[in-house]
Each structure stands twice: as structure tokens, then as C-alpha cells.
Short mmCIF file of C-alpha atoms and ligand atoms in Angstrom, two decimals:
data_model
loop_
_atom_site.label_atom_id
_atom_site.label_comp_id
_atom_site.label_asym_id
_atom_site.label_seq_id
_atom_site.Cartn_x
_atom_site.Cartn_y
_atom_site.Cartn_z
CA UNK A 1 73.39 101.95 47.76
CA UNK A 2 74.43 100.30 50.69
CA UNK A 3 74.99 101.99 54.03
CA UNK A 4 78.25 100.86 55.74
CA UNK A 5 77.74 100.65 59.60
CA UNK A 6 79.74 101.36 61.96
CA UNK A 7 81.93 98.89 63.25
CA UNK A 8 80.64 97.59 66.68
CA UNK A 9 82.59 97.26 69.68
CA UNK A 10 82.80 93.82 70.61
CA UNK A 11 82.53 94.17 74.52
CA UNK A 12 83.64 90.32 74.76
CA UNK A 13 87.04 90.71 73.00
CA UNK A 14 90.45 91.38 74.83
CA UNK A 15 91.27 95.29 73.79
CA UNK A 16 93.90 95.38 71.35
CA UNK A 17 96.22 97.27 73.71
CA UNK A 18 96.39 94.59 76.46
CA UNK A 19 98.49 91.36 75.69
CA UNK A 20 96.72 88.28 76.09
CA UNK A 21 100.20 86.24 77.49
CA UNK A 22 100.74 89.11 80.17
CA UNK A 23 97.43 88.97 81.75
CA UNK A 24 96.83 88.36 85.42
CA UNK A 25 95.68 84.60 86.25
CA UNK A 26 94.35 86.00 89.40
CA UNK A 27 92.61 89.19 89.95
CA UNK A 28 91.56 90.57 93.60
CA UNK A 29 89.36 93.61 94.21
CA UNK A 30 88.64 95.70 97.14
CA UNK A 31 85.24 96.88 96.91
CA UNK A 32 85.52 100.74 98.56
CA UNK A 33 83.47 103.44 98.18
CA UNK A 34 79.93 102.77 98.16
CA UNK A 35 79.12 104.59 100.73
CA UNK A 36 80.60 107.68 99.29
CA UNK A 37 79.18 106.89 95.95
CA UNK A 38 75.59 107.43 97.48
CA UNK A 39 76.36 110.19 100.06
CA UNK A 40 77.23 112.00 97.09
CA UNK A 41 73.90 111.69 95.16
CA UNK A 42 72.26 112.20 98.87
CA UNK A 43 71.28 108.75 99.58
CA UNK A 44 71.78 106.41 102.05
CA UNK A 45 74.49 104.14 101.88
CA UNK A 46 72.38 101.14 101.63
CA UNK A 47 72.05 102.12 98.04
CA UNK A 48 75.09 102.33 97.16
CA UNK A 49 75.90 98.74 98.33
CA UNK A 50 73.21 97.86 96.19
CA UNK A 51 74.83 99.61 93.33
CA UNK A 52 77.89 98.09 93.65
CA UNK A 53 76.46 94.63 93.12
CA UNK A 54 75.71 95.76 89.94
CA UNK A 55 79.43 96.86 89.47
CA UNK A 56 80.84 93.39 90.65
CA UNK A 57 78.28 91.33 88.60
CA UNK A 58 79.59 93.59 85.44
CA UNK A 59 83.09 93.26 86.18
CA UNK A 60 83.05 88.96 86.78
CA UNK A 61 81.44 89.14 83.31
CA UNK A 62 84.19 91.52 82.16
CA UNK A 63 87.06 88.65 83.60
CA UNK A 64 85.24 85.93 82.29
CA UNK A 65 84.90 87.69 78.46
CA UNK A 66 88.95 88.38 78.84
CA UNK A 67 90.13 85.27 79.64
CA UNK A 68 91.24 85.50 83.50
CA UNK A 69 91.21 82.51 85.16
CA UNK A 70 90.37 83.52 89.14
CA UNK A 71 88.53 86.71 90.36
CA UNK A 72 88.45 87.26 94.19
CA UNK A 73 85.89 90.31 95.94
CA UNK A 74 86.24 91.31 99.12
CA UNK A 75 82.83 91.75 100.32
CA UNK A 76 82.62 91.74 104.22
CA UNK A 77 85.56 92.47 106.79
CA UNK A 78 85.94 90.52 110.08
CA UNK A 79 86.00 94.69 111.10
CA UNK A 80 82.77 95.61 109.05
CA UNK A 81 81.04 93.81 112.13
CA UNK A 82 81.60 97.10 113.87
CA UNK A 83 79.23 98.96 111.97
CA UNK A 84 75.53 100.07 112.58
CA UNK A 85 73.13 97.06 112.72
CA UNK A 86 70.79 98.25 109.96
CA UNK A 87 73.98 98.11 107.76
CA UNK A 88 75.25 94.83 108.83
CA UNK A 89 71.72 93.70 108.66
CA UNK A 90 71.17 94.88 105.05
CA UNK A 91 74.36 93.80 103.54
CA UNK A 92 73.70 89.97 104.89
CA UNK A 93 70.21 89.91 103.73
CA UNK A 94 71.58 91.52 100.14
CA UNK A 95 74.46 88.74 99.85
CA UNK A 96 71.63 85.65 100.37
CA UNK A 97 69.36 87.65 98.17
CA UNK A 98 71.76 88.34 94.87
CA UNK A 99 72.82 84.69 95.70
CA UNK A 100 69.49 83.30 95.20
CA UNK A 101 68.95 85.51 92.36
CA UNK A 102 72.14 84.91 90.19
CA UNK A 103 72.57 81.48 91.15
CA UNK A 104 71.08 79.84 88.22
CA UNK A 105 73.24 82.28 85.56
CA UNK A 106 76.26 81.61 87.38
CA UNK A 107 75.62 77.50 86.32
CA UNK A 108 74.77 78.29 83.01
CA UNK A 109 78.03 80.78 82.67
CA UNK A 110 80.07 77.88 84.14
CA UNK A 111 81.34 79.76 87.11
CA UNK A 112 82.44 78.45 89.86
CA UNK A 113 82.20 80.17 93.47
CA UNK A 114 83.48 79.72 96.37
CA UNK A 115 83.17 82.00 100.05
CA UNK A 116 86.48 82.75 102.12
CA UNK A 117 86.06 84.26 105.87
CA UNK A 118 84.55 82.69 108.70
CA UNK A 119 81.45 81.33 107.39
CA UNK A 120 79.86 80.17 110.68
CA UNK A 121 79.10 82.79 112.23
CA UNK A 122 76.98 84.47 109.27
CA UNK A 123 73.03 84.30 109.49
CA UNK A 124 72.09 80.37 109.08
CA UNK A 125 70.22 81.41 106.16
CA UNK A 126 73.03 82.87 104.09
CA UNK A 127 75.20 79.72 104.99
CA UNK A 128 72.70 77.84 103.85
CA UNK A 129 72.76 79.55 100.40
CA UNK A 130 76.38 79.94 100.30
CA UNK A 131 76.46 75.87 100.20
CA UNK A 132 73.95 75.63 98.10
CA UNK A 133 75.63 78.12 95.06
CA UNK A 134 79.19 76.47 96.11
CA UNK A 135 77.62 72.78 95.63
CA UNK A 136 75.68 73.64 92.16
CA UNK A 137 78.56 75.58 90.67
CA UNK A 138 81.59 72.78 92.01
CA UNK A 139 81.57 70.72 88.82
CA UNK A 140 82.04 73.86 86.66
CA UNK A 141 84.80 74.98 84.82
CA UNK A 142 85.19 78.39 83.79
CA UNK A 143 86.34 81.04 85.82
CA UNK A 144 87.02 80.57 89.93
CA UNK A 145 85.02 83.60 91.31
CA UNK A 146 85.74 83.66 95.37
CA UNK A 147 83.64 86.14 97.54
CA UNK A 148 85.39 87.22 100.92
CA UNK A 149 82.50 87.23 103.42
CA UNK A 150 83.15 88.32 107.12
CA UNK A 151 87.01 87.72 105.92
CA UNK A 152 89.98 88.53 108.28
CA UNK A 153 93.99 88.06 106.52
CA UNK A 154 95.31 87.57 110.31
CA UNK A 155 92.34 85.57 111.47
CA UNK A 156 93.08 83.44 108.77
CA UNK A 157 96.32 82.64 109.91
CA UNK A 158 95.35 82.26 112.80
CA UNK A 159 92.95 79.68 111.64
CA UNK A 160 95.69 77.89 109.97
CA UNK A 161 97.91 78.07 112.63
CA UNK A 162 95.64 76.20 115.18
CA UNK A 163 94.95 73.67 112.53
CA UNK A 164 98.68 72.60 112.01
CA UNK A 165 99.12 72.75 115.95
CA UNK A 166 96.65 70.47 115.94
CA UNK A 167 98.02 67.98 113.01
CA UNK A 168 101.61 68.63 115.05
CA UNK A 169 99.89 67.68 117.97
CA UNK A 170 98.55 64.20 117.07
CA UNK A 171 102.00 63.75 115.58
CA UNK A 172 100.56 64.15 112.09
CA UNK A 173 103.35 66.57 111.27
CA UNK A 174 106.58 67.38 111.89
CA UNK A 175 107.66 70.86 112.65
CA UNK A 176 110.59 71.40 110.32
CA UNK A 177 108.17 70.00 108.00
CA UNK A 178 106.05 73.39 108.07
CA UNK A 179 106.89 75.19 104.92
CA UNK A 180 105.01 77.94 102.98
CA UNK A 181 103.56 75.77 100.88
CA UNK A 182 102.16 73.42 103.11
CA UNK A 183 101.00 76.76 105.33
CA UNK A 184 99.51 78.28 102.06
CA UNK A 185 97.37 74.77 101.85
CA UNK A 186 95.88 75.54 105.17
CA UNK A 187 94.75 79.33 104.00
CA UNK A 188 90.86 79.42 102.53
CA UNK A 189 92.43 80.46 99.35
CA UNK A 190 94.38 76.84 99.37
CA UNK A 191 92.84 76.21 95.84
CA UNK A 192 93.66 79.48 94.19
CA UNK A 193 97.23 81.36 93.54
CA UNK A 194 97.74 84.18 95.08
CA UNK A 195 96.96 86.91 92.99
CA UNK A 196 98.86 88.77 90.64
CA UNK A 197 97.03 91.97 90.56
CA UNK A 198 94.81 93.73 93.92
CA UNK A 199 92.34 96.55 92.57
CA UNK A 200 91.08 99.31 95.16
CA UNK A 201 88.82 101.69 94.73
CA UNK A 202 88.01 104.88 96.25
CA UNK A 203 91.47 105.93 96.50
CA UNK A 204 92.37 104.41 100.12
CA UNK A 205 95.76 103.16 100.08
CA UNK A 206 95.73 100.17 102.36
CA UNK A 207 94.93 96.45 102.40
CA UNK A 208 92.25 96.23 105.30
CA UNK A 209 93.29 93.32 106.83
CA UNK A 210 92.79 91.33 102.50
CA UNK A 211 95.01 88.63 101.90
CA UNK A 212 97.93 89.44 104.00
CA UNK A 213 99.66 86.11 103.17
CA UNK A 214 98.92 85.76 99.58
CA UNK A 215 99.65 89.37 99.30
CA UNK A 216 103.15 89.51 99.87
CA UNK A 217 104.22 90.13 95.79
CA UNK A 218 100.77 90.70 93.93
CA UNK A 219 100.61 94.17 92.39
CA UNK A 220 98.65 96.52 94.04
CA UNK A 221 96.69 99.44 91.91
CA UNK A 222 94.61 102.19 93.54
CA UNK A 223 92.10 104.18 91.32
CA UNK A 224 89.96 107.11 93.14
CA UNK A 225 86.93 105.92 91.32
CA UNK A 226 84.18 104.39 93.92
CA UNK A 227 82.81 100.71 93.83
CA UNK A 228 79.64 101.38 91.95
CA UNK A 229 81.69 103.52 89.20
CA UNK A 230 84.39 101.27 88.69
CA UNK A 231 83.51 99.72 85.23
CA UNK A 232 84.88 97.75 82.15
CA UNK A 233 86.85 101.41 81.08
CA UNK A 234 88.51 101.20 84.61
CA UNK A 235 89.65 97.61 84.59
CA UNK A 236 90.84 98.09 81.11
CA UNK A 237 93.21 100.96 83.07
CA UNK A 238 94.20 98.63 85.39
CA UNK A 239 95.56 96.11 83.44
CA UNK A 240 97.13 98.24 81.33
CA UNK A 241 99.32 99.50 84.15
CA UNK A 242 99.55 95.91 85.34
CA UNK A 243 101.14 95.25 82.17
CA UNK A 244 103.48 97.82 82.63
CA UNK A 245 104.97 96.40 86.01
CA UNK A 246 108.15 95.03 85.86
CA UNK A 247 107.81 92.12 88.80
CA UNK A 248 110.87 91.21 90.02
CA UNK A 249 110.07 89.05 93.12
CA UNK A 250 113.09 90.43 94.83
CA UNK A 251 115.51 89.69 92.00
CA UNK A 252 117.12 91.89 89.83
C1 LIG B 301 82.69 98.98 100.67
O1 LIG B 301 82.15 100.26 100.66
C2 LIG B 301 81.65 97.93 100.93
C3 LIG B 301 81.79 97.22 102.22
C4 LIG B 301 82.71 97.41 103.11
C5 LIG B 301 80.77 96.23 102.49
P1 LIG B 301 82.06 101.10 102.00
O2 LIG B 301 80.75 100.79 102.65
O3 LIG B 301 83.24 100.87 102.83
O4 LIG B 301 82.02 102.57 101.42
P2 LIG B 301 82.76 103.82 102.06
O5 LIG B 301 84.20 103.47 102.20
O6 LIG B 301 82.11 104.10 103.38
O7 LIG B 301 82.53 104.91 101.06
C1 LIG B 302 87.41 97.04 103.25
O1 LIG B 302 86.77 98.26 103.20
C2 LIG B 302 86.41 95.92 103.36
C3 LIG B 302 85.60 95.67 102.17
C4 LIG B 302 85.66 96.32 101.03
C5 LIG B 302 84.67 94.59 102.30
P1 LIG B 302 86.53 99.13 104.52
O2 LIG B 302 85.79 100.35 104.08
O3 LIG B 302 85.90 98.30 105.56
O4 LIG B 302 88.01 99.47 104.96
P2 LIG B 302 88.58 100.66 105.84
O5 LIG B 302 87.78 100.69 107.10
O6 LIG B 302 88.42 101.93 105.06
O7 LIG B 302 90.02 100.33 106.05
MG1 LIG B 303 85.06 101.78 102.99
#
């Protein structure tokens, strides 16, 4: 007699509910919560960064398996600076080290990463690996998976803005010829859309200073869960609502 077995769940395939022309190209996340995640199993907070690796490395898998084209993380603040040094101190040394250690998958999975913020002035040692994972993964193909390290939306533009006074300057470019699109070319996200869909967890309802510019019509959904929690169930919510939208980009 033979046994029929359960049908298993194919983790890699789109769910059925979620339409495969509607899907974000872009997706952006806001990492929250860690912190609370371990304070509530009585740990320190260190651990719950650590955690939420796990949940980021699950969830590029998850966009990669579903077929969107650009993931962005916001991993580091210009304002997370202002926290205690062991913190600081741990999350740099966890960024080189998860680097180093998922560099080699990342090739073989055809990612390709990039870092946003102000890279110079992070340890020389994690710019060092940061070049190294951005030059090995360049050539790839698959999915573009940008990490926002020691990021600031206004110090961006601000960035951007001294670079075009400086092209204007040498006569390089007119003023009237400064239009969004050239500005948006002069953003660290210059290769990317903007994205159509910004994720936060742990409930906060505000943008932190992410993507300010690129920002201005992406969808925004908040969930309460916390960084380390927020799993393949939980972006499956998310896109689901996503897909509910109606974007009108100021139209009717
Ligand atoms: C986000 O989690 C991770 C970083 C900012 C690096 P938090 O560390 O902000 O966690 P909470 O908000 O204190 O719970
Ligand atoms: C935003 O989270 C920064 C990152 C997730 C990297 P924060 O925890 O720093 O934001 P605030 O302070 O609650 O606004
Ligand atoms: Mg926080």
C-alpha cells in the first residue's frame, strides 16, 4: 500500500495569494527592535543584534526565492553614533565579521551588495571588507542587496548638494540644469529605484532620518513584531497589504 505524504511547502515559491506582476521591485527595511527583543528574554542587547542578523540573512534569501529585484537594510544611523561605546563597538566588529563570513555564499547566490552612508569614517578594517564583498559580488546578477551603514537621508543630500556646487562651480553644470533626476544620480542609491515598499519593525512610526529623498511615494508598512522575529510569515503580511495599496502618486 502506498503511503501518500503530505504535500511539502515549497519555501522557494511565491505564495499563491501574492501576485507575481504586483510585487515590489524594491524593498527597504528598517531593522527596529533588537534591543527590545533581548531585554525581553533578559539579555543584553548585544544579542539581540546578533539575532537579527540571522533575521536579515533569512529575509534576503526570502527576496531572492520571490523574485524581488533590490532589497535595502538599514543597519547603522549617522545618530546610532550616539550610543554607548561597547554597542557601537560591537555592532562594527559584527558587520566586518558576518561580512567575512557570508561573503563567499553571497558569490555563489549571485548577489550583489553594495554599502550606502558615509563609509569613511567606519573602522579601516570594515572598509576594507566592505570593498572587498562590493568588488567580488560587482559582476553578479541576481538580486541588488544594499546595507545602510552609518547612513544619514539629510547628510546625504547634503553630500549631493556640495558635489553639484562643485560641478556648478567649475562650470560643469548649469543651474537650471539641476533636475530630480540628475539630483537623484548624485544620492548613494543612484543605481537603485527608490523603493516601492519601506518595512519597520517594532511598531515605531517614523523614518529615522532613511531615505528621505527616495522616500517621498514608497509605501510605508509598520508591523509591532521586533527585528529578530520578523520572518518569512511577516513579509508574506507585508506584501499582501502592499498589494492592497492603491498608489496614486498624487493623481486620481
Ligand atoms: C535596531 O535595533 C538596530 C540598530 C539600530 C543597529 P535597536 O538597537 O534600535 O533596538 P531597540 O529599538 O532599542 O529595541
Ligand atoms: C533606526 O533605528 C536605525 C536603524 C535601524 C539602523 P533607531 O532605533 O536608531 O531609531 P530611533 O532612535 O528609534 O528613531
Ligand atoms: Mg531602535
Amino acid at each position: 500500500m502506498t503511503v501518500m505524504q503530505p504535500s511539502v511547502l515549497n519555501l522557494k515559491e511565491l505564495p499563491s495569494d501574492l501576485d507575481r506582476n504586483r510585487l515590489p521591485r524594491h524593498v527597504a527595511v528598517i531593522m527596529d527592535g533588537n534591543g527590545r527583543w533581548a531585554k525581553h528574554r533578559g539579555l543584553p542587547r548585544i544579542m539581540g543584534h546578533r539575532q537579527g542578523v540571522d533575521a536579515l540573512k533569512k529575509l534576503l534569501r526570502c527576496c531572492k526565492d520571490w523574485g524581488i529585484e533590490a532589497l535595502t537594510a538599514y543597519a547603522f544611523s549617522t545618530e546610532n553614533w550616539g550610543r554607548p561605546l561597547e554597542e557601537v563597538d560591537f555592532l562594527m566588529t559584527l558587520f566586518e565579521r558576518v561580512l567575512m563570513r557570508e561573503l563567499q555564499e553571497m558569490i555563489e547566490e549571485n548577489v550583489r551588495i553594495q554599502f550606502v552612508g558615509n563609509l569613511a569614517a567606519l573602522p579601516r578594517s570594515l572598509q576594507d571588507q566592505i570593498e572587498r564583498s562590493m568588488t567580488a559580488t560587482q559582476g553578479n546578477s541576481g538580486i541588488q542587496f544594499t546595507v545602510a551603514t552609518n547612513y544619514g537621508g539629510r547628510e546625504e543630500i547634503l553630500q549631493a548638494c556640495r558635489a553639484i556646487a562643485t560641478q556648478v562651480q567649475q562650470g560643469k553644470i548649469q543651474p537650471d540644469e539641476i533636475d530630480e533626476a540628475l539630483f537623484s544620480r548624485y544620492l548613494y542609491t543612484a543605481n537603485v529605484c527608490d523603493p516601492d515598499l519601506l518595512i519597520r519593525t517594532s511598531g515605531e512610526m517614523r523614518l529615522s532620518n532613511f531615505l528621505l529623498w527616495q522616500m517621498a511615494y514608497g509605501e510605508l508598512y509598520i508591523t509591532e513584531a521586533l527585528w529578530p522575529d520578523f520572518d518569512r510569515t511577516q513579509f508574506h503580511q507585508a506584501l499582501s497589504a502592499y498589494q492592497q495599496r492603491h498608489r496614486r502618486f498624487g493623481k486620481v
